[in-house]
Structure formats: C-alpha cells, structure tokens
Amino acid sequence: MAYNFKEVMNKEERLAPGHRMCAGCGGTIAVRNVLRALHDEDKAVITNATGCLEVSTFMYPYTAWKDSYIHNAFENAAATCSGVEAAYSVLKAKGKVKNNFKFITFGGDGGTYDIGFQSLSGAMERNHDMVYVCYDNGAYMNTGIQRSSATPMYADTTTTPVGKESNGKTQNRKDLAAIIANHDIPYVAQTTFVQNFRDLHLKAEKAIYTPGAAFLNIMAPCPRGWRYNTPDIIDICKLAVETCYWPLFEVEKGKWTLNYKPKNKLPIEDFLRPQGRFKHLFKKGNEHLIEEFQAEVDRRWELLLKACEE
C-alpha cells in the first residue's frame, strides 16, 4: 500500500498527552511516530529502559502508555522484551493467545549504547521477533547530561566539561547502527525527523513487520542537553542529515541502502553552530577542532557510501 502521510498522522495516539517530558523533547516525538506504524488491529508490548522516557511517562499507578508496558532497569530492557516475545510465541502456538502482539523496546543512548548493550546484543543475535528503538539524544540526559558513547566528539557535557584544560569529549561517537548490522539481523535502520517524518514512518513499519529482530536508531535532539532554541528541532535534524553527520540508511538482510544523499553536502559547522554544547569550537584558535570533526564525518560518510555500493 502506498504511503499516505495524512492517514498515518490521523491515527490514534498510543502515547497519551499529559506526561512530564520536556517541551520539544525528541524522545517522545520518536516514540509517537514509531507507534503510528503499528496497524490498528495489532496490540503491542512495550518494554522501556530506565531514562527520561520511563520516569516521565510512567509513575505507578499512572501511565501515558495505551499498550501493555513494562518498566525495566537500564541493563535489561532488550532481555525482558525477548523473554516476553518467546513466551508469547509458545502461548500463541498452543492457541492460548488469540490477539496479535508486536514487541517493541525503547531506550535512550545510555541504556542502549552503554549499559544495556549486552542484553541488546544477545536479543539481536538470538533473532527474537522484536524491534529495539534507540532514541539517541547523545548523552545521559535524565541524570544530568553526562557523556555516553553516543556523545559526539568535543561536546560539552557535565562529565566532559569545556574549560582551560578540556575541549569537551575527546572520543568519537560509537556507530551503533553499524555494530548491530554486523549481528546479521533482518533489519537495521537509521533515521530522524526529516521529510515530514516519511523516512521514520516507513522504516518503523518495516522494522515492526519484518519477521525477526530489527533495530532502529533515531536521532532525537534534546533541547536542554544540546542547548538549541527548542522550536528549531526539525532544522537541527535536517542539518544533521544535510551535513552527513547523521545519514539516512537501512540494512536489509545484509544489503546496505543509502536512503538520501544530499545534493550539496553542507559543512559540519552548520550543524554545530546552533548548539550551545559546541560553542567553544567557534572561539579563535579552535578552528582545528572543527577540521578534525569534519574529517571524521567525511571518513564515516565515505565508508557508508562504499558499503551501500557493494
């Protein structure tokens, strides 16, 4: 069936309003649009790693989730989801469950790239019929904006503070989508809030309805941690894509596909400049830091192009 933006956006919300997430939070934008990919007749079981999303959408006995919901510790959200999916498969085969359920895990980059990586890797390797969705805001935002392995190089965080002795985080960010793709699972995709959400909607539906394990990595900007003007979130996402900092791609059964190639690749400073976490890079004498950042973006972009050509 052809994609219809109006139909997708008119679906009933499965994450109710009235939660306590920050205004303009990229995490809830990601969740709402992933859940829109569920078909109306299907139910879902959501597991959620501890983080901003969990503490702000669920406080017993109140919940913003309209589907079945399980709060997990940082480290075991994927393990819980895989266990529930396995139990469901047995009960379904015995005829004890009639409804169709889909299994989706949400976690921030702290609970996905770092603390929850072991259980994520295990669930993906076992090829459970589930989707793991990482809403990547590039730091441990819930506990005070500490660096994670998703934090980009030279970002200013509370554990990599910029000052006389430091220019922010010294390491490059981990390329988790590529790592999960190397688990040889049926579907992996990277996306964000661009193209009127078309890319996100299509990839979410494909991830949910592809049999076996699937992984979505969604860049979900955080206005507090990134320190940009809150209403500019869509512009930030577009700049991430147009500078090739955050390419749009998918990997289906080992085949890499680039979903969007900018006609005129923008310089990385266009993405960095609106964010307060990078303001130190634009001070006189720090030009070489932006050059290093650009070189890393270019290196990864060329590797992606090569992977998509093969």
Short mmCIF file of C-alpha atoms in Angstrom, two decimals:
data_model
loop_
_atom_site.label_atom_id
_atom_site.label_comp_id
_atom_site.label_asym_id
_atom_site.label_seq_id
_atom_site.Cartn_x
_atom_site.Cartn_y
_atom_site.Cartn_z
CA MET A 1 0.00 0.00 0.00
CA ALA A 2 1.30 3.46 -0.89
CA TYR A 3 2.41 5.70 1.96
CA ASN A 4 -0.24 8.24 2.98
CA PHE A 5 1.02 10.93 5.35
CA LYS A 6 -2.45 12.15 6.33
CA GLU A 7 -3.64 8.66 7.23
CA VAL A 8 -0.56 7.97 9.35
CA MET A 9 -0.80 11.27 11.23
CA ASN A 10 -4.52 10.83 11.87
CA LYS A 11 -4.04 7.54 13.71
CA GLU A 12 -4.98 7.43 17.37
CA GLU A 13 -2.05 8.28 19.64
CA ARG A 14 -0.71 5.31 21.59
CA LEU A 15 1.32 7.56 23.89
CA ALA A 16 -1.17 9.80 25.67
CA PRO A 17 -0.52 13.51 26.27
CA GLY A 18 -0.11 14.79 29.81
CA HIS A 19 3.20 13.07 30.59
CA ARG A 20 6.07 15.01 32.11
CA MET A 21 8.61 15.00 29.29
CA CYS A 22 10.18 18.37 28.45
CA ALA A 23 8.50 20.59 25.85
CA GLY A 24 10.03 19.81 22.47
CA CYS A 25 11.61 16.53 23.64
CA GLY A 26 12.91 14.48 20.73
CA GLY A 27 12.33 11.22 22.62
CA THR A 28 8.54 11.49 22.70
CA ILE A 29 8.46 12.65 19.07
CA ALA A 30 10.34 9.47 18.17
CA VAL A 31 8.05 7.23 20.23
CA ARG A 32 4.80 8.68 18.93
CA ASN A 33 5.87 8.30 15.32
CA VAL A 34 7.21 4.76 15.74
CA LEU A 35 3.94 3.67 17.34
CA ARG A 36 1.99 5.18 14.44
CA ALA A 37 3.50 2.41 12.30
CA LEU A 38 1.51 -0.22 14.19
CA HIS A 39 -1.52 -1.47 12.31
CA ASP A 40 -4.81 -0.65 14.04
CA GLU A 41 -5.70 -4.29 14.62
CA ASP A 42 -2.41 -5.10 16.35
CA LYS A 43 -1.59 -4.71 20.03
CA ALA A 44 1.87 -4.06 21.39
CA VAL A 45 4.00 -4.89 24.39
CA ILE A 46 6.40 -2.06 25.20
CA THR A 47 9.49 -2.52 27.32
CA ASN A 48 11.34 0.60 28.34
CA ALA A 49 14.80 1.04 29.78
CA THR A 50 15.14 3.47 32.67
CA GLY A 51 15.69 7.01 31.44
CA CYS A 52 13.87 10.27 30.69
CA LEU A 53 11.15 8.43 28.81
CA GLU A 54 10.44 5.96 31.60
CA VAL A 55 10.47 8.29 34.59
CA SER A 56 8.30 10.88 32.81
CA THR A 57 5.64 8.65 31.22
CA PHE A 58 5.07 6.11 33.97
CA MET A 59 4.61 6.57 37.71
CA TYR A 60 2.54 3.80 39.26
CA PRO A 61 -0.44 3.69 39.11
CA TYR A 62 -0.44 6.26 36.29
CA THR A 63 0.83 5.68 32.77
CA ALA A 64 0.81 7.53 29.44
CA TRP A 65 1.11 4.25 27.51
CA LYS A 66 -2.04 2.79 25.94
CA ASP A 67 -0.38 -0.53 25.13
CA SER A 68 0.97 -3.08 27.62
CA TYR A 69 4.02 -1.55 29.27
CA ILE A 70 6.94 -2.93 31.28
CA HIS A 71 9.46 -0.70 33.03
CA ASN A 72 12.94 -2.18 33.02
CA ALA A 73 16.28 -1.41 34.55
CA PHE A 74 18.87 0.23 32.31
CA GLU A 75 20.60 -3.04 31.53
CA ASN A 76 17.80 -5.49 30.74
CA ALA A 77 15.10 -3.89 28.56
CA ALA A 78 16.03 -5.96 25.50
CA ALA A 79 16.32 -9.14 27.57
CA THR A 80 12.85 -8.61 29.04
CA CYS A 81 11.33 -7.94 25.63
CA SER A 82 12.96 -11.04 24.16
CA GLY A 83 11.67 -13.17 27.03
CA VAL A 84 8.10 -11.90 26.71
CA GLU A 85 8.24 -12.43 22.94
CA ALA A 86 9.42 -16.02 23.43
CA ALA A 87 6.63 -16.72 25.93
CA TYR A 88 4.05 -15.20 23.58
CA SER A 89 5.26 -17.37 20.68
CA VAL A 90 4.74 -20.53 22.78
CA LEU A 91 1.30 -19.44 24.01
CA LYS A 92 0.26 -18.40 20.51
CA ALA A 93 1.29 -21.80 19.12
CA LYS A 94 -0.78 -23.51 21.82
CA GLY A 95 -3.80 -21.37 20.98
CA LYS A 96 -3.84 -19.74 24.42
CA VAL A 97 -3.39 -16.21 23.00
CA LYS A 98 -5.67 -15.01 20.23
CA ASN A 99 -4.63 -11.38 19.68
CA ASN A 100 -1.68 -10.36 17.54
CA PHE A 101 1.03 -8.63 19.56
CA LYS A 102 4.15 -6.79 18.44
CA PHE A 103 7.12 -6.34 20.76
CA ILE A 104 8.98 -3.03 20.95
CA THR A 105 11.73 -1.82 23.25
CA PHE A 106 12.55 1.86 23.72
CA GLY A 107 15.79 3.04 25.27
CA GLY A 108 17.95 6.13 25.27
CA ASP A 109 21.56 6.01 24.16
CA GLY A 110 22.78 5.50 27.73
CA GLY A 111 20.62 2.41 28.14
CA THR A 112 21.36 1.20 24.61
CA TYR A 113 24.91 2.09 23.54
CA ASP A 114 26.34 1.52 27.02
CA ILE A 115 24.56 -0.05 29.99
CA GLY A 116 22.09 -2.17 28.00
CA PHE A 117 24.40 -3.16 25.16
CA GLN A 118 25.00 -6.72 26.39
CA SER A 119 21.29 -7.64 26.55
CA LEU A 120 20.64 -5.80 23.27
CA SER A 121 23.38 -7.75 21.52
CA GLY A 122 22.06 -11.04 22.91
CA ALA A 123 18.46 -10.38 21.85
CA MET A 124 19.57 -9.38 18.36
CA GLU A 125 21.88 -12.41 17.98
CA ARG A 126 19.05 -14.74 19.02
CA ASN A 127 16.87 -13.07 16.36
CA HIS A 128 13.78 -12.55 18.51
CA ASP A 129 10.79 -11.15 16.64
CA MET A 130 11.06 -7.71 18.23
CA VAL A 131 12.13 -4.16 17.49
CA TYR A 132 14.64 -2.27 19.59
CA VAL A 133 14.29 1.50 19.18
CA CYS A 134 17.07 3.76 20.43
CA TYR A 135 16.09 7.40 20.82
CA ASP A 136 19.59 8.82 20.60
CA ASN A 137 19.98 12.19 22.30
CA GLY A 138 23.71 11.84 22.69
CA ALA A 139 24.14 11.79 26.50
CA TYR A 140 22.69 10.62 29.81
CA MET A 141 20.14 13.44 29.86
CA ASN A 142 17.92 12.07 32.65
CA THR A 143 20.67 12.20 35.27
CA GLY A 144 22.31 15.49 34.36
CA ILE A 145 23.74 15.44 30.81
CA GLN A 146 26.72 13.13 31.35
CA ARG A 147 28.61 11.86 28.31
CA SER A 148 27.77 8.49 26.77
CA SER A 149 29.45 6.59 23.97
CA ALA A 150 26.87 8.22 21.66
CA THR A 151 28.09 11.70 22.60
CA PRO A 152 29.86 13.32 19.64
CA MET A 153 33.47 14.43 19.80
CA TYR A 154 34.13 17.79 21.51
CA ALA A 155 30.65 18.04 23.03
CA ASP A 156 30.41 19.89 26.32
CA THR A 157 28.75 17.70 28.99
CA THR A 158 28.83 17.67 32.78
CA THR A 159 31.41 14.87 32.78
CA THR A 160 33.40 16.28 29.84
CA PRO A 161 33.21 19.98 30.74
CA VAL A 162 34.82 22.57 28.49
CA GLY A 163 37.42 24.75 30.21
CA LYS A 164 41.07 25.69 30.29
CA GLU A 165 42.12 22.03 30.40
CA SER A 166 39.49 20.46 28.15
CA ASN A 167 37.73 20.91 24.82
CA GLY A 168 34.92 18.53 25.74
CA LYS A 169 34.67 14.83 25.00
CA THR A 170 37.82 13.60 23.26
CA GLN A 171 36.46 10.37 21.75
CA ASN A 172 34.37 9.86 18.61
CA ARG A 173 30.80 8.63 18.98
CA LYS A 174 30.13 4.91 18.64
CA ASP A 175 28.48 3.83 15.36
CA LEU A 176 25.89 1.56 16.94
CA ALA A 177 23.73 1.04 13.83
CA ALA A 178 26.74 -0.45 12.03
CA ILE A 179 27.57 -2.63 15.02
CA ILE A 180 24.04 -4.04 15.17
CA ALA A 181 24.03 -4.53 11.39
CA ASN A 182 27.03 -6.78 11.87
CA HIS A 183 24.86 -9.04 14.03
CA ASP A 184 23.37 -10.17 10.71
CA ILE A 185 19.77 -9.48 11.71
CA PRO A 186 16.92 -8.98 9.22
CA TYR A 187 16.57 -5.20 9.51
CA VAL A 188 18.55 -2.19 10.78
CA ALA A 189 17.85 1.45 10.01
CA GLN A 190 18.97 4.93 10.99
CA THR A 191 16.61 7.89 10.75
CA THR A 192 15.47 11.17 12.33
CA PHE A 193 12.79 13.85 11.99
CA VAL A 194 13.01 14.87 8.33
CA GLN A 195 10.93 14.63 5.15
CA ASN A 196 7.66 15.18 7.09
CA PHE A 197 8.56 12.02 9.04
CA ARG A 198 8.11 9.87 5.95
CA ASP A 199 11.50 8.19 6.37
CA LEU A 200 10.80 7.43 10.03
CA HIS A 201 7.26 6.14 9.39
CA LEU A 202 8.31 3.81 6.58
CA LYS A 203 11.29 2.43 8.49
CA ALA A 204 9.27 1.93 11.67
CA GLU A 205 6.62 -0.07 9.83
CA LYS A 206 9.26 -2.13 8.06
CA ALA A 207 11.04 -2.81 11.36
CA ILE A 208 7.84 -3.85 13.16
CA TYR A 209 6.55 -6.10 10.38
CA THR A 210 9.81 -7.71 9.25
CA PRO A 211 9.94 -11.17 10.89
CA GLY A 212 12.82 -11.48 13.32
CA ALA A 213 14.99 -8.92 15.07
CA ALA A 214 15.05 -5.29 13.99
CA PHE A 215 16.85 -2.19 15.25
CA LEU A 216 16.02 1.49 14.73
CA ASN A 217 18.47 4.24 15.66
CA ILE A 218 16.64 7.58 15.77
CA MET A 219 18.46 10.85 16.40
CA ALA A 220 16.22 12.59 18.93
CA PRO A 221 17.65 16.00 19.87
CA CYS A 222 17.43 17.20 23.48
CA PRO A 223 16.96 20.97 23.83
CA ARG A 224 18.40 21.02 27.36
CA GLY A 225 21.46 18.90 26.64
CA TRP A 226 22.21 20.26 23.17
CA ARG A 227 21.29 23.84 24.14
CA TYR A 228 19.49 24.97 20.99
CA ASN A 229 16.32 27.02 20.56
CA THR A 230 13.58 24.47 21.32
CA PRO A 231 11.33 25.19 18.28
CA ASP A 232 14.31 24.57 15.96
CA ILE A 233 14.38 20.79 16.43
CA ILE A 234 13.38 19.99 12.85
CA ASP A 235 16.03 22.37 11.50
CA ILE A 236 18.65 20.68 13.70
CA CYS A 237 17.65 17.26 12.35
CA LYS A 238 17.75 18.49 8.77
CA LEU A 239 21.23 19.95 9.27
CA ALA A 240 22.41 16.64 10.75
CA VAL A 241 21.33 14.89 7.56
CA GLU A 242 22.49 17.55 5.10
CA THR A 243 25.98 17.66 6.66
CA CYS A 244 26.09 13.82 6.64
CA TYR A 245 26.62 13.75 10.39
CA TRP A 246 23.50 11.57 10.63
CA PRO A 247 22.99 9.73 7.32
CA LEU A 248 19.71 8.02 6.50
CA PHE A 249 20.28 4.37 5.63
CA GLU A 250 18.93 0.87 6.15
CA VAL A 251 20.37 -2.63 6.09
CA GLU A 252 18.01 -5.39 4.95
CA LYS A 253 19.35 -8.93 5.24
CA GLY A 254 22.89 -7.64 4.91
CA LYS A 255 22.25 -5.28 2.00
CA TRP A 256 23.12 -1.65 2.76
CA THR A 257 20.99 1.08 1.15
CA LEU A 258 21.53 4.83 1.36
CA ASN A 259 18.10 6.46 1.57
CA TYR A 260 19.18 10.04 1.00
CA LYS A 261 22.26 11.71 -0.49
CA PRO A 262 22.50 15.49 -0.16
CA LYS A 263 22.85 17.34 -3.45
CA ASN A 264 25.15 19.85 -1.77
CA LYS A 265 26.78 18.40 1.34
CA LEU A 266 26.90 21.16 3.95
CA PRO A 267 29.94 21.81 6.17
CA ILE A 268 29.70 20.34 9.65
CA GLU A 269 29.85 23.77 11.32
CA ASP A 270 26.31 24.41 10.04
CA PHE A 271 25.13 21.59 12.32
CA LEU A 272 27.40 22.52 15.23
CA ARG A 273 26.83 26.30 15.36
CA PRO A 274 23.20 26.34 16.63
CA GLN A 275 24.09 24.09 19.59
CA GLY A 276 25.43 25.57 22.79
CA ARG A 277 27.32 22.37 23.60
CA PHE A 278 29.68 23.21 20.72
CA LYS A 279 30.01 26.98 21.14
CA HIS A 280 33.63 26.67 22.27
CA LEU A 281 34.58 25.28 18.85
CA PHE A 282 33.93 28.68 17.30
CA LYS A 283 36.37 30.55 19.52
CA LYS A 284 39.50 31.86 17.86
CA GLY A 285 42.22 29.23 17.90
CA ASN A 286 39.87 26.27 17.81
CA GLU A 287 39.49 26.07 14.05
CA HIS A 288 41.49 22.83 14.02
CA LEU A 289 38.87 21.16 16.23
CA ILE A 290 36.16 21.77 13.64
CA GLU A 291 38.52 20.49 10.96
CA GLU A 292 39.04 17.28 12.95
CA PHE A 293 35.28 16.90 13.40
CA GLN A 294 34.74 17.42 9.67
CA ALA A 295 37.42 14.86 8.82
CA GLU A 296 35.69 12.23 10.97
CA VAL A 297 32.28 12.95 9.41
CA ASP A 298 33.84 12.66 5.94
CA ARG A 299 35.59 9.39 6.82
CA ARG A 300 32.39 7.76 8.04
CA TRP A 301 30.40 9.10 5.08
CA GLU A 302 32.85 7.56 2.62
CA LEU A 303 32.69 4.21 4.45
CA LEU A 304 28.89 4.30 4.26
CA LEU A 305 28.92 5.11 0.55
CA LYS A 306 31.26 2.19 -0.05
CA ALA A 307 29.07 -0.18 1.99
CA CYS A 308 25.99 0.88 0.01
CA GLU A 309 27.75 0.33 -3.32
CA GLU A 310 28.74 -3.26 -2.59
#
